[in-house]
Coordinates of C-alpha atoms and ligand atoms in Angstrom, one line a residue:
M221 CA 184.2 65.3 -65.2
V222 CA 187.8 65.3 -64.5
S223 CA 189.2 62.4 -66.2
D224 CA 192.9 62.4 -64.8
F225 CA 192.1 63.3 -61.3
P226 CA 195.3 62.6 -59.5
S227 CA 195.1 59.2 -58.0
K228 CA 198.3 59.1 -55.9
N229 CA 197.2 60.7 -53.1
F230 CA 193.3 60.6 -54.1
F231 CA 191.7 59.8 -50.5
N232 CA 193.8 62.4 -49.1
I233 CA 192.9 65.1 -51.1
T234 CA 189.0 64.1 -51.5
G235 CA 189.0 64.2 -47.7
I236 CA 190.5 67.6 -47.4
M237 CA 187.9 68.9 -49.9
M238 CA 184.8 67.1 -48.8
N239 CA 182.2 69.7 -47.5
K240 CA 184.6 72.4 -47.5
R241 CA 182.6 75.5 -48.6
F242 CA 184.1 77.8 -51.4
Y243 CA 183.3 81.1 -53.2
I244 CA 184.9 82.2 -56.5
E245 CA 185.1 85.8 -57.3
T246 CA 185.7 86.7 -61.0
Y247 CA 187.1 89.8 -62.6
G248 CA 188.4 90.4 -66.2
C249 CA 187.1 89.1 -69.5
Q250 CA 184.5 86.6 -70.6
M251 CA 187.4 84.0 -70.9
N252 CA 187.8 84.4 -67.0
F253 CA 184.2 83.8 -66.4
A254 CA 184.2 80.8 -68.5
D255 CA 187.3 79.5 -66.6
S256 CA 185.7 80.1 -63.1
E257 CA 183.1 77.6 -64.4
V258 CA 185.8 74.9 -65.0
V259 CA 187.2 75.5 -61.6
N260 CA 183.4 75.2 -60.1
S261 CA 183.5 71.8 -61.9
I262 CA 186.8 70.6 -60.4
L263 CA 185.8 71.6 -56.9
L264 CA 182.5 70.1 -57.0
D265 CA 184.0 67.0 -58.4
G266 CA 186.3 67.1 -55.2
G267 CA 183.1 67.2 -52.9
M268 CA 183.3 71.0 -52.2
L269 CA 180.1 73.0 -51.6
P270 CA 179.5 76.1 -53.2
V271 CA 178.4 79.3 -51.4
Q272 CA 177.2 82.7 -52.4
S273 CA 179.4 85.0 -50.3
A274 CA 183.1 85.2 -49.1
E275 CA 181.9 85.4 -45.4
E276 CA 180.5 82.0 -45.6
A277 CA 183.4 80.2 -47.2
D278 CA 186.4 78.1 -46.2
V279 CA 188.2 78.5 -49.2
I280 CA 187.8 82.0 -51.5
F281 CA 189.2 82.2 -54.9
V282 CA 189.5 85.4 -56.7
N283 CA 190.0 84.8 -60.5
T284 CA 192.1 88.0 -61.6
C285 CA 192.8 90.3 -64.6
S286 CA 196.0 91.9 -65.5
I287 CA 194.9 93.8 -68.6
R288 CA 195.1 97.3 -66.9
E289 CA 196.4 98.9 -63.9
N290 CA 193.4 99.4 -62.6
A291 CA 192.1 95.7 -63.0
E292 CA 194.9 94.8 -60.7
T293 CA 194.4 97.6 -58.0
R294 CA 190.8 96.3 -57.6
V295 CA 191.8 92.8 -56.9
W296 CA 194.7 94.2 -54.3
N297 CA 192.1 95.8 -52.7
R298 CA 189.8 92.9 -52.4
L299 CA 192.5 90.4 -51.0
K300 CA 193.1 93.3 -48.3
E301 CA 189.4 93.0 -47.2
F302 CA 189.9 89.2 -47.3
R303 CA 192.9 89.7 -44.9
S304 CA 190.8 90.8 -42.0
L305 CA 188.5 87.8 -42.8
K306 CA 191.2 85.8 -42.4
K307 CA 192.3 87.2 -39.0
E308 CA 188.9 86.2 -37.6
K309 CA 188.8 83.0 -39.5
K310 CA 192.2 81.4 -38.9
Q311 CA 191.5 78.4 -41.2
L312 CA 190.3 80.4 -44.2
T313 CA 192.2 79.8 -47.4
V314 CA 192.6 82.5 -50.1
G315 CA 193.8 81.7 -53.6
V316 CA 194.5 83.8 -56.3
L317 CA 193.7 82.2 -59.9
G318 CA 194.0 83.7 -63.7
C319 CA 196.2 86.3 -65.2
M320 CA 197.6 88.1 -62.0
A321 CA 198.8 84.9 -60.9
E322 CA 200.7 84.2 -64.0
R323 CA 202.1 87.8 -64.1
I324 CA 203.1 88.4 -60.3
K325 CA 203.1 85.3 -58.5
D326 CA 206.2 86.2 -56.4
Q327 CA 204.7 89.4 -55.4
I328 CA 201.6 88.0 -54.4
I329 CA 202.9 85.2 -52.5
D330 CA 205.5 87.3 -50.7
Q331 CA 202.8 89.4 -49.3
E332 CA 202.3 88.2 -45.7
Q333 CA 198.9 86.2 -44.8
L334 CA 197.3 87.7 -47.9
V335 CA 197.1 84.6 -50.2
D336 CA 197.7 80.9 -49.7
I337 CA 197.3 79.5 -53.2
V338 CA 198.5 80.9 -56.5
V339 CA 197.4 79.2 -59.7
G340 CA 197.7 80.3 -63.3
P341 CA 195.1 79.7 -66.0
D342 CA 196.6 76.6 -67.4
A343 CA 197.0 74.8 -63.9
Y344 CA 193.7 74.5 -62.7
R345 CA 193.5 70.7 -62.6
D346 CA 196.2 71.1 -60.0
I347 CA 194.0 72.8 -57.5
P348 CA 193.0 69.7 -55.4
N349 CA 196.7 69.0 -54.8
L350 CA 197.4 72.7 -54.0
L351 CA 194.8 72.6 -51.5
A352 CA 196.3 69.6 -49.9
E353 CA 199.8 71.3 -49.9
V354 CA 198.1 74.5 -48.0
E355 CA 196.8 72.0 -45.3
D356 CA 200.2 70.6 -44.7
G357 CA 201.1 74.4 -43.8
R358 CA 202.7 75.4 -47.2
K359 CA 201.9 78.1 -49.3
A360 CA 200.9 76.3 -53.0
V361 CA 201.9 77.8 -56.3
N362 CA 201.7 76.4 -60.0
V363 CA 201.8 78.9 -62.7
L364 CA 202.9 76.5 -65.4
L365 CA 201.8 77.6 -68.8
S366 CA 200.9 74.7 -71.0
L367 CA 200.8 74.1 -74.8
E368 CA 198.0 71.8 -74.8
E369 CA 195.8 72.3 -72.1
T370 CA 192.1 73.3 -73.2
Y371 CA 190.2 71.6 -70.3
A372 CA 188.4 69.6 -73.0
D373 CA 187.2 66.8 -70.8
I374 CA 185.9 69.0 -68.2
S375 CA 182.1 70.3 -68.4
P376 CA 182.1 73.6 -67.0
V377 CA 179.3 74.0 -64.1
R378 CA 177.3 77.4 -64.3
T379 CA 176.4 78.1 -60.9
S380 CA 175.8 82.0 -61.7
G381 CA 174.4 83.4 -64.7
N382 CA 170.7 83.3 -66.1
G383 CA 170.2 79.7 -67.4
V384 CA 169.5 81.1 -71.0
T385 CA 172.8 82.2 -72.4
A386 CA 176.3 80.8 -71.8
F387 CA 179.9 81.2 -73.0
V388 CA 181.7 78.3 -74.3
S389 CA 185.5 78.5 -74.6
I390 CA 186.8 77.3 -77.8
M391 CA 190.5 78.2 -77.8
R392 CA 193.2 79.3 -75.2
G393 CA 196.2 81.9 -75.3
C394 CA 197.1 84.2 -77.9
D395 CA 200.1 84.3 -80.3
N396 CA 199.4 88.0 -81.5
M397 CA 201.7 90.0 -79.4
C398 CA 199.9 93.1 -80.0
A399 CA 202.3 95.9 -78.6
F400 CA 200.1 97.0 -75.7
C401 CA 198.6 93.6 -74.5
V402 CA 199.7 91.4 -71.7
V403 CA 197.6 88.4 -72.5
P404 CA 200.2 86.4 -74.6
F405 CA 202.3 86.5 -71.3
T406 CA 199.6 85.6 -68.9
R407 CA 197.8 83.2 -71.1
G408 CA 200.7 81.5 -72.9
R409 CA 200.6 80.2 -76.6
E410 CA 197.4 79.8 -78.6
R411 CA 195.9 76.2 -78.7
S412 CA 192.5 74.9 -80.2
R413 CA 189.8 72.9 -78.2
P414 CA 188.9 69.8 -79.8
L415 CA 185.8 70.0 -82.2
E416 CA 183.8 67.1 -80.8
S417 CA 184.5 68.5 -77.1
I418 CA 183.0 71.9 -78.1
L419 CA 179.9 70.1 -79.9
R420 CA 179.2 68.1 -76.9
E421 CA 179.3 71.1 -74.4
I422 CA 176.8 72.9 -76.9
R423 CA 174.5 69.9 -76.9
E424 CA 174.5 69.7 -73.1
L425 CA 173.7 73.3 -73.0
S426 CA 170.8 72.9 -75.4
D427 CA 169.5 70.0 -73.5
Q428 CA 169.6 72.1 -70.3
G429 CA 167.5 74.5 -72.2
Y430 CA 170.2 77.4 -72.8
R431 CA 168.9 79.3 -75.9
E432 CA 171.9 81.2 -76.8
V433 CA 176.1 80.3 -76.8
T434 CA 178.7 82.8 -77.2
L435 CA 182.0 81.1 -78.4
L436 CA 185.0 82.2 -76.8
G437 CA 188.7 82.9 -77.6
Q438 CA 191.2 85.8 -77.7
N439 CA 191.3 85.5 -81.5
V440 CA 188.7 83.3 -82.6
N441 CA 189.4 83.5 -86.5
S442 CA 192.5 81.8 -85.9
Y443 CA 190.7 78.5 -84.4
K444 CA 192.0 75.4 -86.1
Y445 CA 191.8 71.9 -85.1
E446 CA 192.7 69.3 -87.4
E447 CA 191.1 70.2 -90.6
I448 CA 188.5 72.3 -89.0
D449 CA 188.4 76.1 -89.1
F450 CA 186.6 78.7 -87.3
T451 CA 183.9 79.0 -90.4
H452 CA 183.6 75.3 -90.3
L453 CA 183.1 75.2 -86.2
M454 CA 180.6 78.0 -86.5
D455 CA 178.6 75.8 -89.3
K456 CA 178.8 72.8 -87.1
A457 CA 177.8 74.6 -83.9
S458 CA 174.7 76.3 -85.4
K459 CA 173.4 72.9 -86.7
V460 CA 173.6 71.2 -83.3
D461 CA 170.1 73.3 -82.2
P462 CA 168.6 75.6 -84.9
E463 CA 166.8 77.1 -81.9
M464 CA 169.9 78.1 -80.4
R465 CA 171.4 81.4 -81.1
F466 CA 175.0 81.8 -81.5
R467 CA 177.7 84.4 -81.3
F468 CA 181.4 84.9 -81.0
S469 CA 184.2 86.9 -79.5
S470 CA 186.8 88.2 -80.5
P471 CA 187.7 87.9 -84.0
H472 CA 190.8 89.9 -85.2
P473 CA 190.5 92.1 -88.0
K474 CA 193.6 90.8 -89.8
D475 CA 192.3 87.6 -91.2
F476 CA 188.6 87.9 -90.9
P477 CA 187.3 85.0 -93.0
E478 CA 184.7 85.9 -95.8
P479 CA 183.2 82.8 -96.0
L480 CA 182.0 83.2 -92.4
L481 CA 180.1 86.4 -93.5
H482 CA 178.2 84.5 -96.0
L483 CA 177.3 81.9 -93.5
I484 CA 176.1 84.6 -90.9
A485 CA 174.1 86.0 -93.7
E486 CA 172.4 82.8 -94.4
R487 CA 172.1 80.9 -91.3
P488 CA 169.0 82.3 -89.1
N489 CA 170.7 81.2 -85.7
L490 CA 174.2 82.9 -86.4
C491 CA 173.6 86.2 -84.8
N492 CA 174.1 89.7 -86.9
Y493 CA 176.3 90.8 -84.6
I494 CA 180.3 91.3 -85.0
H495 CA 182.4 92.5 -82.3
I496 CA 185.6 93.8 -84.4
P497 CA 188.2 95.5 -82.3
A498 CA 189.8 98.6 -84.2
Q499 CA 192.0 99.6 -81.1
A500 CA 192.9 102.8 -83.2
G501 CA 191.9 104.7 -86.5
S502 CA 195.1 105.7 -87.7
S503 CA 197.6 103.4 -89.9
S504 CA 200.8 104.8 -88.2
M505 CA 199.4 104.1 -84.6
L506 CA 198.0 100.8 -85.8
E507 CA 201.6 99.7 -86.9
R508 CA 203.1 100.9 -83.5
M509 CA 200.5 99.0 -82.0
R510 CA 201.8 95.9 -83.9
R511 CA 198.0 95.6 -85.4
P512 CA 198.6 94.2 -89.0
Y513 CA 196.1 96.3 -90.8
T514 CA 195.9 99.8 -92.1
R515 CA 193.0 102.2 -91.6
E516 CA 192.1 101.9 -95.1
Q517 CA 191.9 97.8 -94.7
Y518 CA 189.8 97.9 -91.7
L519 CA 187.1 100.1 -93.4
T520 CA 187.2 97.9 -96.4
L521 CA 186.4 95.2 -94.3
I522 CA 183.7 96.9 -92.4
D523 CA 182.2 97.8 -95.9
R524 CA 182.5 94.1 -96.9
I525 CA 180.7 92.9 -93.6
R526 CA 177.8 95.6 -94.2
E527 CA 177.5 94.5 -98.0
I528 CA 177.2 90.9 -97.1
I529 CA 175.1 90.9 -94.1
P530 CA 172.8 94.0 -94.3
G531 CA 171.6 95.2 -91.1
V532 CA 174.6 93.7 -89.0
S533 CA 175.3 95.6 -85.7
L534 CA 179.3 95.9 -85.1
S535 CA 181.0 97.1 -81.8
T536 CA 184.6 97.6 -81.0
D537 CA 187.3 98.2 -78.5
I538 CA 189.5 101.3 -78.7
I539 CA 192.6 102.7 -76.8
A540 CA 193.1 106.3 -76.0
G541 CA 196.7 107.5 -75.3
F542 CA 199.0 104.7 -76.6
C543 CA 202.7 105.6 -76.8
D544 CA 203.5 108.7 -78.8
E545 CA 199.9 109.4 -80.1
T546 CA 199.5 112.7 -81.8
E547 CA 196.7 114.9 -81.8
E548 CA 196.1 114.0 -85.4
E549 CA 196.2 110.3 -84.6
H550 CA 193.5 110.9 -82.1
R551 CA 191.5 112.7 -84.8
D552 CA 191.8 109.5 -86.9
T553 CA 190.3 107.2 -84.1
M554 CA 187.7 109.8 -83.9
T555 CA 186.8 109.8 -87.4
L556 CA 186.9 106.0 -87.9
M557 CA 184.6 105.6 -85.0
E558 CA 182.3 108.6 -86.9
I559 CA 182.4 106.6 -90.1
V560 CA 181.5 103.2 -88.7
E561 CA 179.0 104.3 -86.1
Y562 CA 179.6 101.2 -84.2
D563 CA 176.6 100.1 -81.8
L564 CA 178.8 99.7 -78.8
A565 CA 182.4 100.2 -77.8
Y566 CA 184.6 99.4 -75.1
M567 CA 187.0 102.4 -74.7
F568 CA 190.1 102.4 -72.5
A569 CA 193.0 104.9 -71.7
Y570 CA 196.3 103.0 -72.2
S571 CA 197.8 101.4 -69.2
E572 CA 201.6 100.1 -69.5
R573 CA 202.0 96.4 -68.9
E574 CA 205.4 95.0 -68.1
R575 CA 206.9 92.5 -70.4
T576 CA 204.8 93.9 -73.5
L577 CA 206.7 95.2 -76.7
A578 CA 205.6 98.9 -75.8
H579 CA 206.9 98.5 -72.3
R580 CA 210.5 97.1 -73.7
K581 CA 210.5 99.6 -76.8
Y582 CA 208.3 102.5 -76.5
E583 CA 207.7 105.1 -74.0
D584 CA 204.5 105.8 -72.1
N585 CA 204.6 109.4 -72.9
V586 CA 201.3 110.7 -73.4
P587 CA 200.4 112.5 -70.0
E588 CA 197.6 111.1 -68.1
S589 CA 195.5 114.4 -68.4
V590 CA 195.6 114.0 -72.1
K591 CA 194.8 110.3 -72.3
K592 CA 191.7 111.3 -70.0
S593 CA 190.6 113.9 -72.1
R594 CA 190.9 112.1 -75.5
L595 CA 189.1 109.2 -73.8
T596 CA 186.4 111.4 -72.5
E597 CA 186.0 112.9 -76.3
I598 CA 185.9 109.4 -77.6
I599 CA 183.1 108.0 -75.3
Q600 CA 181.0 111.2 -75.7
Q601 CA 180.9 111.1 -79.3
Q602 CA 180.3 107.1 -79.1
M603 CA 177.2 107.9 -76.9
V604 CA 175.9 110.3 -79.3
I605 CA 176.3 107.7 -82.4
Q606 CA 174.6 105.2 -80.3
E607 CA 171.5 107.2 -79.3
K608 CA 171.3 108.2 -83.0
N609 CA 171.8 104.5 -84.1
N610 CA 168.9 103.4 -81.5
R611 CA 166.6 106.2 -82.7
K612 CA 166.6 104.6 -86.2
E613 CA 165.2 101.3 -84.4
I614 CA 161.9 102.7 -83.3
G615 CA 159.2 101.4 -85.6
Q616 CA 161.6 98.3 -86.4
R617 CA 160.7 94.7 -85.4
H618 CA 163.1 92.2 -83.5
L619 CA 163.3 89.0 -82.5
V620 CA 164.3 89.0 -78.7
L621 CA 165.6 86.1 -76.3
V622 CA 164.3 86.8 -72.8
E623 CA 166.9 86.8 -70.1
G624 CA 165.2 87.8 -67.1
T625 CA 163.3 90.3 -65.5
S626 CA 164.4 93.9 -66.1
K627 CA 166.6 95.5 -63.3
K628 CA 164.3 98.4 -63.0
S629 CA 160.9 96.7 -62.6
D630 CA 159.4 93.2 -61.9
E631 CA 156.6 94.0 -64.4
Q632 CA 159.1 94.2 -67.1
L633 CA 161.4 91.6 -69.0
S634 CA 164.8 92.1 -70.4
G635 CA 166.7 90.5 -73.2
R636 CA 168.7 91.0 -76.4
T637 CA 168.1 91.3 -79.9
D638 CA 170.0 89.1 -82.3
T639 CA 171.9 92.4 -83.1
N640 CA 173.1 92.4 -79.4
K641 CA 170.8 95.3 -78.2
V642 CA 169.3 95.3 -74.9
V643 CA 165.5 95.5 -75.0
V644 CA 163.0 95.9 -72.3
F645 CA 159.1 95.1 -72.5
D646 CA 155.9 94.5 -70.5
K647 CA 156.2 90.9 -69.1
L648 CA 152.5 89.8 -69.8
D649 CA 152.7 85.9 -70.3
F650 CA 156.1 85.8 -71.7
K651 CA 159.2 84.2 -69.7
K652 CA 162.7 83.8 -69.3
G653 CA 164.1 81.6 -72.5
D654 CA 161.3 82.6 -74.6
F655 CA 162.1 84.3 -78.3
V656 CA 159.7 87.2 -78.5
E657 CA 158.9 89.2 -81.4
V658 CA 158.7 92.9 -80.5
E659 CA 158.4 96.3 -82.0
I660 CA 160.7 98.9 -80.6
V661 CA 158.8 102.3 -79.5
D662 CA 161.2 104.2 -77.7
C663 CA 165.2 104.1 -76.7
T664 CA 168.1 105.4 -74.6
S665 CA 171.7 105.5 -75.6
A666 CA 171.9 101.9 -74.0
T667 CA 168.5 100.4 -74.0
L668 CA 165.6 99.9 -76.3
I669 CA 162.1 100.1 -75.3
A670 CA 159.6 97.9 -77.0
K671 CA 156.1 96.4 -77.4
P672 CA 155.8 92.7 -77.4
I673 CA 154.0 91.1 -80.1
S674 CA 154.2 87.3 -79.9
K675 CA 156.4 84.3 -78.9
R676 CA 158.0 82.9 -82.0
T677 CA 160.6 80.3 -82.8
I678 CA 163.8 81.2 -84.7
A679 CA 162.7 79.3 -87.8
E680 CA 159.3 81.0 -88.1
Y681 CA 160.7 84.4 -87.5
Y682 CA 163.3 84.4 -90.1
S683 CA 161.3 82.2 -92.9
E684 CA 158.7 85.0 -92.7
A685 CA 161.3 87.8 -92.5
V686 CA 163.1 86.4 -95.7
F687 CA 159.9 85.9 -97.4
A688 CA 158.3 89.0 -96.6
Ligands
LIG612 N1 191.7 89.4 -77.6 C1 191.0 90.5 -77.8 C2 191.2 91.6 -76.7 C3 191.4 91.0 -75.4 S1 191.9 92.4 -74.1 C4 191.0 91.0 -79.1 O1 192.1 91.1 -79.5 O2 190.0 91.6 -79.3 C5 190.5 93.5 -74.3 C6 190.6 94.7 -74.8 O3 191.5 95.5 -73.8 C7 191.5 95.3 -76.1 O4 190.9 94.9 -77.1 C8 192.1 96.4 -75.8 O5 191.3 97.3 -76.5 C9 192.4 96.5 -74.5 N2 193.6 96.5 -73.9 C10 194.4 95.5 -74.0 N3 195.6 96.2 -73.5 C11 195.5 97.2 -72.9 C12 196.3 98.2 -72.2 N4 197.7 97.9 -72.0 N5 195.7 99.5 -71.9 C13 194.5 99.7 -72.2 N6 193.6 98.8 -73.0 C14 194.1 97.6 -73.3
LIG613 FE1 195.9 90.9 -76.8 FE2 196.4 91.4 -79.2 FE3 196.0 88.8 -78.3 FE4 193.8 90.3 -78.3 S1 194.9 89.7 -80.3 S2 194.6 89.3 -76.6 S3 194.7 92.4 -78.0 S4 197.7 90.3 -78.1
LIG614 FE1 192.1 90.1 -68.3 FE2 193.3 88.1 -68.5 FE3 191.2 88.2 -69.6 S1 194.4 89.8 -68.5 S2 191.1 90.6 -70.0 S3 191.5 88.2 -67.6 S4 192.7 87.0 -70.7

């Protein structure tokens, strides 16, 4: 529900929106996917109808990402495809939402016949007004960033997805200003969503049959709402429904709260999985990146996590070829990854972004070919580690939440372990949304293959595991 729906020209706007067909295409991070669900809710509230393809739509929205050059290139190419649709269908409206809207609004709007509406991440409530402006023959833009907007009163509408796992946004923006990153400029200042509104959304999801929630923010461990910090929030969230699992993304290594580790270790429905982005493995590089921790501090944190949560699974983000990166610094990244043995890593070549500290102060001086070969080396090593880690899983038991049928076969189901590993197994009588105890029998570097044992509850499975 949108509580402060603009009342001034309410009838005018609802008239314009009523029964118009819309299509949203989303790029970028999970936050963007969560935001598209907020936009969904606003459009449905105005009487618009969702459709599954751009060709069927009267209004197309592209929710965009600016994190790397290639993310933006993909969107430009897509907008050019929509331009040909516009030529065939004169009334078609195309809108750009999200981080690119914020970053390059002028460039987008100046491109003749490409885009009619440009809306930044904090201005989605204004979409009905902007649609009305377009109807009047104007181009409509709102890229104002806000210090307060959290869309707390809007219940996101999940039109795509598996009906079992959902993302819940707990904060917006980022104040960290890592030297390479454009997010603080596209998403604005950090602000936390009120506790009650988060818990209400989780309750609604539980009532609708969702079994897993990932709490989202650019830097979740700085969540602060009145007296409630992130650990406290996880405590409250996990009590809403003990038969629902919880994850979170992403924490920052600089101030990871130790009480949260104890809570994860004790609470059966808090997943034994932490995404903890390192970015690089050498202290000199981390300093240039403005990541306020050293290699040693990061490794100490990893040890602490493993001590407190035995069997925890870890993943990370890594950037290859940041400004002035030496061969030795690259080696440090390789050895850090070798030591930690992550179960999963998101690995990128550095891409310079305007306005960031790196753009203003440093030179993007690692040649493209060197960035690529370092990245390849990092990826290859990681694949070997992943396969080795997965081999160790053979013979182990896990509780898997079934997310749907496997992509490869209708006779098989696919789901995830508590440790976030993808598992496939024979369907038998099991179905989407079930928690199934399985035994791992084989693997690849990306998937575990299992033999299903029986349907269980979280409470049953972990009480037996603890007392076994
Ligand atoms: N807030 C999250 C990260 C969001 S961006 C966090 O700090 O964990 C996701 C990842 O994109 C980052 O962790 C980083 O590894 C990568 N990234 C960000 N800016 C980049 C750039 N300019 N070039 C390449 N990768 C980048
Ligand atoms: Fe970007 Fe750093 Fe903020 Fe993550 S913590 S969004 S990498 S500035
Ligand atoms: Fe991309 Fe914006 Fe997310 S830049 S990674 S969509 S915060």
